[in-house]
CSV table of C-alpha atoms in Angstrom, one decimal:
chain,number,residue,atom,x,y,z
A,7,UNK,CA,0.0,0.0,0.0
A,8,UNK,CA,1.6,3.3,-0.9
A,9,UNK,CA,2.4,6.1,1.5
A,10,UNK,CA,0.6,9.4,1.1
A,11,UNK,CA,2.5,11.7,-1.2
A,12,UNK,CA,1.6,14.7,0.9
A,13,UNK,CA,4.0,13.5,3.6
A,14,UNK,CA,7.0,14.0,1.4
A,15,UNK,CA,9.9,15.8,3.2
A,16,UNK,CA,11.5,16.5,-0.2
A,17,UNK,CA,10.1,20.0,-0.9
A,18,UNK,CA,12.4,20.7,-3.8
A,19,UNK,CA,10.8,23.9,-4.8
A,20,UNK,CA,14.4,24.7,-4.9
A,21,UNK,CA,15.1,28.1,-6.1
A,22,UNK,CA,12.9,29.4,-3.3
A,23,UNK,CA,15.7,28.0,-1.2
A,24,UNK,CA,13.6,25.8,1.1
A,25,UNK,CA,14.7,22.4,2.4
A,26,UNK,CA,13.2,20.7,5.4
A,27,UNK,CA,15.0,18.2,7.5
A,28,UNK,CA,13.1,15.7,9.5
A,29,UNK,CA,14.1,14.1,12.8
A,30,UNK,CA,12.5,11.1,14.2
A,31,UNK,CA,12.3,10.9,18.0
A,32,UNK,CA,13.1,7.3,19.1
A,33,UNK,CA,10.2,5.6,20.9
A,34,UNK,CA,10.5,5.3,24.6
A,35,UNK,CA,12.2,2.2,25.8
A,36,UNK,CA,9.7,-0.5,26.9
A,37,UNK,CA,9.5,-1.2,30.6
A,38,UNK,CA,10.8,-4.5,31.9
A,39,UNK,CA,8.1,-5.2,34.4
A,40,UNK,CA,4.4,-4.8,35.2
A,41,UNK,CA,3.1,-3.4,38.5
A,42,UNK,CA,-0.1,-5.1,39.7
A,43,UNK,CA,-2.1,-3.9,42.6
A,44,UNK,CA,-3.8,-6.4,44.9
A,45,UNK,CA,-6.1,-6.0,47.9
A,46,UNK,CA,-3.5,-7.8,50.1
A,47,UNK,CA,-0.1,-6.3,49.9
A,48,UNK,CA,2.7,-8.9,49.6
A,49,UNK,CA,6.4,-8.1,50.3
A,50,UNK,CA,8.1,-6.7,47.3
A,51,UNK,CA,10.1,-9.2,45.3
A,52,UNK,CA,13.7,-8.4,44.6
A,53,UNK,CA,14.2,-6.5,41.3
A,54,UNK,CA,15.1,-8.7,38.4
A,55,UNK,CA,18.6,-8.2,37.1
A,56,UNK,CA,18.1,-9.7,33.6
A,57,UNK,CA,16.2,-7.8,30.9
A,58,UNK,CA,13.9,-9.7,28.5
A,59,UNK,CA,15.6,-10.7,25.2
A,60,UNK,CA,14.4,-8.9,22.2
A,61,UNK,CA,13.4,-10.9,19.1
A,62,UNK,CA,16.1,-10.8,16.4
A,63,UNK,CA,15.6,-8.4,13.5
A,64,UNK,CA,15.4,-9.8,10.0
A,65,UNK,CA,16.8,-7.6,7.2
A,66,UNK,CA,14.7,-8.3,4.1
A,67,UNK,CA,16.6,-7.5,0.9
A,68,UNK,CA,14.8,-10.0,-1.3
A,69,UNK,CA,13.0,-8.8,-4.5
A,70,UNK,CA,15.1,-5.8,-5.1
A,71,UNK,CA,14.7,-4.2,-8.5
A,72,UNK,CA,17.3,-4.5,-11.2
A,73,UNK,CA,19.2,-1.3,-12.2
A,74,UNK,CA,17.5,0.9,-14.7
A,75,UNK,CA,18.5,0.2,-18.3
A,76,UNK,CA,19.0,3.9,-19.1
A,77,UNK,CA,22.6,5.0,-19.4
A,78,UNK,CA,21.8,7.9,-17.0
A,79,UNK,CA,20.4,7.1,-13.6
A,80,UNK,CA,18.7,9.4,-11.0
A,81,UNK,CA,18.3,9.1,-7.3
A,82,UNK,CA,17.2,11.4,-4.5
A,83,UNK,CA,17.8,11.1,-0.7
A,84,UNK,CA,15.0,9.6,1.3
A,85,UNK,CA,13.6,6.3,2.5
A,86,UNK,CA,11.7,4.1,0.1
A,87,UNK,CA,10.0,0.7,-0.4
A,88,UNK,CA,12.6,-2.0,-1.0
A,89,UNK,CA,11.6,-2.5,-4.6
A,90,UNK,CA,12.1,1.2,-5.5
A,91,UNK,CA,15.9,1.4,-5.0
A,92,UNK,CA,17.7,-1.1,-7.1
A,93,UNK,CA,20.3,-3.6,-6.0
A,94,UNK,CA,23.9,-2.2,-6.1
A,95,UNK,CA,22.7,1.4,-6.4
A,96,UNK,CA,25.4,2.5,-3.9
A,97,UNK,CA,28.1,1.1,-6.3
A,98,UNK,CA,27.3,3.6,-9.1
A,99,UNK,CA,29.7,6.5,-9.8
A,100,UNK,CA,27.4,9.2,-8.5
A,101,UNK,CA,27.6,12.9,-8.9
A,102,UNK,CA,25.5,15.1,-6.7
A,103,UNK,CA,24.1,18.5,-7.3
A,104,UNK,CA,24.5,20.2,-3.9
A,105,UNK,CA,23.2,23.5,-2.6
A,106,UNK,CA,26.0,25.9,-1.4
A,107,UNK,CA,26.1,29.3,0.0
A,108,UNK,CA,26.9,30.7,-3.4
A,109,UNK,CA,24.4,28.6,-5.4
A,110,UNK,CA,24.8,25.0,-6.7
A,111,UNK,CA,27.7,22.8,-7.3
A,112,UNK,CA,28.3,19.4,-9.1
A,113,UNK,CA,30.7,17.1,-7.3
A,114,UNK,CA,31.3,13.4,-6.6
A,115,UNK,CA,28.8,11.9,-4.1
A,116,UNK,CA,29.2,8.9,-1.8
A,117,UNK,CA,25.9,7.2,-1.3
A,118,UNK,CA,24.9,4.8,1.4
A,119,UNK,CA,21.9,2.5,1.1
A,120,UNK,CA,20.7,1.4,4.5
A,121,UNK,CA,18.0,-1.2,5.4
A,122,UNK,CA,15.5,0.4,7.7
A,123,UNK,CA,11.9,0.0,8.9
A,124,UNK,CA,9.1,0.3,6.4
A,125,UNK,CA,6.2,1.2,8.7
A,126,UNK,CA,3.6,0.1,6.1
A,127,UNK,CA,5.0,-3.1,4.8
A,128,UNK,CA,7.2,-4.5,7.6
A,129,UNK,CA,6.0,-6.8,10.4
A,130,UNK,CA,7.3,-6.2,13.9
A,131,UNK,CA,10.8,-7.7,13.5
A,132,UNK,CA,11.4,-7.1,9.8
A,133,UNK,CA,13.3,-4.3,8.2
A,134,UNK,CA,12.9,-3.9,4.4
A,135,UNK,CA,12.9,-0.1,3.7
A,136,UNK,CA,15.7,1.4,1.6
A,137,UNK,CA,17.2,4.5,3.0
A,138,UNK,CA,19.3,6.6,0.6
A,139,UNK,CA,21.7,9.0,2.3
A,140,UNK,CA,24.8,10.8,1.2
A,141,UNK,CA,28.0,11.3,3.1
A,142,UNK,CA,27.8,15.0,2.3
A,143,UNK,CA,24.8,17.3,3.1
A,144,UNK,CA,22.5,19.6,1.1
A,145,UNK,CA,22.1,17.2,-1.8
A,146,UNK,CA,19.5,18.1,-4.3
A,147,UNK,CA,19.7,15.0,-6.4
A,148,UNK,CA,22.2,12.4,-7.6
A,149,UNK,CA,23.0,11.5,-11.2
A,150,UNK,CA,25.2,8.6,-12.6
A,151,UNK,CA,26.3,8.1,-16.2
A,152,UNK,CA,26.4,11.8,-17.1
A,153,UNK,CA,28.4,12.5,-20.2
A,154,UNK,CA,30.8,15.4,-20.3
A,155,UNK,CA,30.5,15.7,-16.6
A,156,UNK,CA,32.5,18.7,-15.2
A,157,UNK,CA,32.5,19.2,-11.5
A,158,UNK,CA,32.3,22.7,-10.0
A,159,UNK,CA,29.6,25.4,-9.8
A,160,UNK,CA,26.5,24.9,-11.8
A,161,UNK,CA,24.8,27.9,-13.3
A,162,UNK,CA,21.1,27.9,-12.5
A,163,UNK,CA,18.0,29.4,-14.0
A,164,UNK,CA,15.6,31.8,-12.3
A,165,UNK,CA,11.9,31.2,-12.0
A,166,UNK,CA,9.1,32.3,-9.7
A,167,UNK,CA,6.4,29.7,-9.9
A,168,UNK,CA,6.7,25.9,-10.0
A,169,UNK,CA,3.3,24.6,-11.0
A,170,UNK,CA,0.9,25.6,-13.8
A,171,UNK,CA,-2.8,25.6,-14.3
A,172,UNK,CA,-3.9,24.7,-17.8
A,173,UNK,CA,-3.4,27.4,-20.4
A,174,UNK,CA,-0.9,29.2,-18.3
A,175,UNK,CA,2.9,29.7,-18.9
A,176,UNK,CA,6.0,29.6,-16.7
A,177,UNK,CA,9.2,31.4,-17.9
A,178,UNK,CA,12.7,30.7,-16.6
A,179,UNK,CA,15.7,32.8,-17.5
A,180,UNK,CA,19.2,31.7,-18.1
A,181,UNK,CA,22.2,33.6,-19.3
A,182,UNK,CA,20.0,36.4,-20.6
A,183,UNK,CA,17.7,34.1,-22.6
A,184,UNK,CA,14.1,33.1,-21.8
A,185,UNK,CA,12.6,29.7,-22.0
A,186,UNK,CA,8.9,29.1,-21.6
A,187,UNK,CA,6.8,26.1,-20.4
A,188,UNK,CA,3.2,26.2,-21.4
A,189,UNK,CA,0.6,24.0,-19.7
A,190,UNK,CA,-2.4,22.7,-21.6
A,191,UNK,CA,-5.3,20.4,-20.7
A,192,UNK,CA,-9.0,20.0,-19.9
A,193,UNK,CA,-10.5,20.6,-16.5
A,194,UNK,CA,-13.0,17.8,-15.6
A,195,UNK,CA,-15.5,17.9,-12.7
A,196,UNK,CA,-15.4,14.7,-10.5
A,197,UNK,CA,-18.3,13.1,-8.7
A,198,UNK,CA,-17.0,14.7,-5.5
A,199,UNK,CA,-17.4,18.1,-6.9
A,200,UNK,CA,-13.7,18.6,-7.2
A,201,UNK,CA,-12.0,19.3,-10.5
A,202,UNK,CA,-9.0,17.5,-12.0
A,203,UNK,CA,-7.1,17.6,-15.3
A,204,UNK,CA,-7.5,15.4,-18.3
A,205,UNK,CA,-5.0,15.3,-21.2
A,206,UNK,CA,-2.8,17.7,-19.3
A,207,UNK,CA,0.8,18.4,-20.5
A,208,UNK,CA,3.7,20.7,-20.8
A,209,UNK,CA,5.3,22.3,-23.9
A,210,UNK,CA,8.6,24.0,-23.7
A,211,UNK,CA,10.1,26.6,-26.1
A,212,UNK,CA,13.3,28.5,-26.4
A,213,UNK,CA,16.3,29.2,-28.7
A,214,UNK,CA,18.8,26.5,-29.6
A,215,UNK,CA,21.6,27.0,-32.2
A,216,UNK,CA,20.0,30.3,-33.2
A,217,UNK,CA,16.6,28.8,-33.9
A,218,UNK,CA,13.4,29.0,-31.9
A,219,UNK,CA,12.3,25.5,-30.9
A,220,UNK,CA,9.1,24.2,-29.4
A,221,UNK,CA,8.6,20.7,-27.9
A,222,UNK,CA,6.1,18.7,-26.0
A,223,UNK,CA,7.8,17.6,-22.8
A,224,UNK,CA,5.2,15.3,-21.2
A,225,UNK,CA,1.5,14.6,-21.1
A,226,UNK,CA,-0.8,12.4,-19.1
A,227,UNK,CA,-4.5,11.5,-19.7
A,228,UNK,CA,-5.7,11.6,-16.1
A,229,UNK,CA,-4.7,13.2,-12.8
A,230,UNK,CA,-5.8,12.6,-9.2
A,231,UNK,CA,-5.1,15.4,-6.8
A,232,UNK,CA,-1.7,16.1,-8.4
A,233,UNK,CA,0.1,18.2,-10.9
A,234,UNK,CA,3.5,18.5,-12.5
A,235,UNK,CA,6.2,20.5,-10.6
A,236,UNK,CA,9.3,22.2,-11.9
A,237,UNK,CA,11.8,21.5,-9.1
A,238,UNK,CA,15.1,22.9,-10.5
A,239,UNK,CA,16.7,24.2,-13.7
A,240,UNK,CA,20.4,24.4,-14.2
A,241,UNK,CA,23.2,23.6,-16.7
A,242,UNK,CA,24.4,20.3,-15.5
A,243,UNK,CA,25.8,19.2,-18.8
A,244,UNK,CA,27.5,22.5,-19.5
A,245,UNK,CA,26.0,23.1,-23.0
A,246,UNK,CA,24.6,26.6,-22.3
A,247,UNK,CA,20.9,25.5,-21.9
A,248,UNK,CA,19.5,24.8,-18.4
A,249,UNK,CA,18.5,21.2,-17.7
A,250,UNK,CA,15.3,20.4,-15.9
A,251,UNK,CA,14.5,18.3,-12.8
A,252,UNK,CA,10.7,17.7,-12.7
A,253,UNK,CA,8.2,15.8,-10.6
A,254,UNK,CA,5.8,14.4,-13.2
A,255,UNK,CA,3.4,12.8,-10.8
A,256,UNK,CA,-0.3,12.5,-12.0
A,257,UNK,CA,-1.4,10.9,-8.6
A,258,UNK,CA,-1.2,12.3,-5.1
A,259,UNK,CA,0.4,9.1,-3.8
A,260,UNK,CA,3.2,8.8,-6.4
A,261,UNK,CA,6.3,10.8,-7.0
A,262,UNK,CA,7.9,10.5,-10.5
A,263,UNK,CA,11.1,12.4,-10.6
A,264,UNK,CA,12.6,13.0,-14.1
A,265,UNK,CA,15.8,14.5,-15.4
A,266,UNK,CA,15.8,16.3,-18.8
A,267,UNK,CA,19.1,17.1,-20.4
A,268,UNK,CA,19.5,19.4,-23.3
A,269,UNK,CA,22.8,18.0,-24.6
A,270,UNK,CA,21.2,14.6,-25.4
A,271,UNK,CA,18.1,16.0,-27.2
A,272,UNK,CA,17.3,14.8,-30.7
A,273,UNK,CA,17.6,17.2,-33.5
A,274,UNK,CA,14.8,19.8,-33.4
A,275,UNK,CA,14.2,19.3,-29.7
A,276,UNK,CA,15.4,21.2,-26.6
A,277,UNK,CA,15.4,18.3,-24.2
A,278,UNK,CA,15.4,14.6,-23.7
A,279,UNK,CA,14.2,12.8,-20.7
A,280,UNK,CA,17.3,10.7,-19.7
A,281,UNK,CA,16.4,9.3,-16.3
A,282,UNK,CA,13.4,8.8,-14.1
A,283,UNK,CA,13.0,7.7,-10.4
A,284,UNK,CA,9.6,6.6,-9.3
A,285,UNK,CA,8.4,6.1,-5.8
A,286,UNK,CA,4.9,5.1,-4.7
A,287,UNK,CA,4.2,7.3,-1.7
A,288,UNK,CA,7.8,8.3,-2.1
A,289,UNK,CA,9.7,8.7,1.2
A,290,UNK,CA,8.6,6.8,4.2
């Protein structure tokens, strides 16, 4: 059963500069005795010196997914179901986009994949959740298989909104040039009286090699309490056009992170989706 998407700690509405950290308070230790009151008071028994043995924990790493077949791979920090983070993910040569005091930086990242409690799927003594953490802090996302990767500061694009109603546009600016994402779709009334989108999508336009280019980025037929989100835009592949990190979810209980690179786009297009990371309910 998926986790509610609304509980995501990953608020990547990034250029607004917000990032939450969550701390989990450990549960109180169980008591090692029970006090029972009787009508006749008996002398107190000596305190036990031995504590009860806890049942052994089982680490469940069966059924892990295979690695994505795409040359470029994408991961974000968080805790996920065991089938959402593939076996051997920590062995990839990861680069991370990190937030710094000056902006953003691309540098090598050391990832750790820990087995932790999945509160929805795990029984009392089983751990099967997959926690993705980096040795460094302030990571935005991680990418492996990036061609022409050059570490160092990453120029980023400025934008002021992250979501779009149908028939509205979002403009992001990079190196004095403007790029525009236009949303289209039909608004449909549900039985509950709420409205959702149908056949909703995004088109992007901008100049490439001296020519104005327009391209459909993504479209979905139906949505349930969700909408696409522009999370970040910056020139990861160093080709002079800002690349895009999007959440393409069409359902409130699913996160579908996608990385679009301009350097790998087919002729006549601005972008190509090179990697996707999907999590049902996303982070635990």
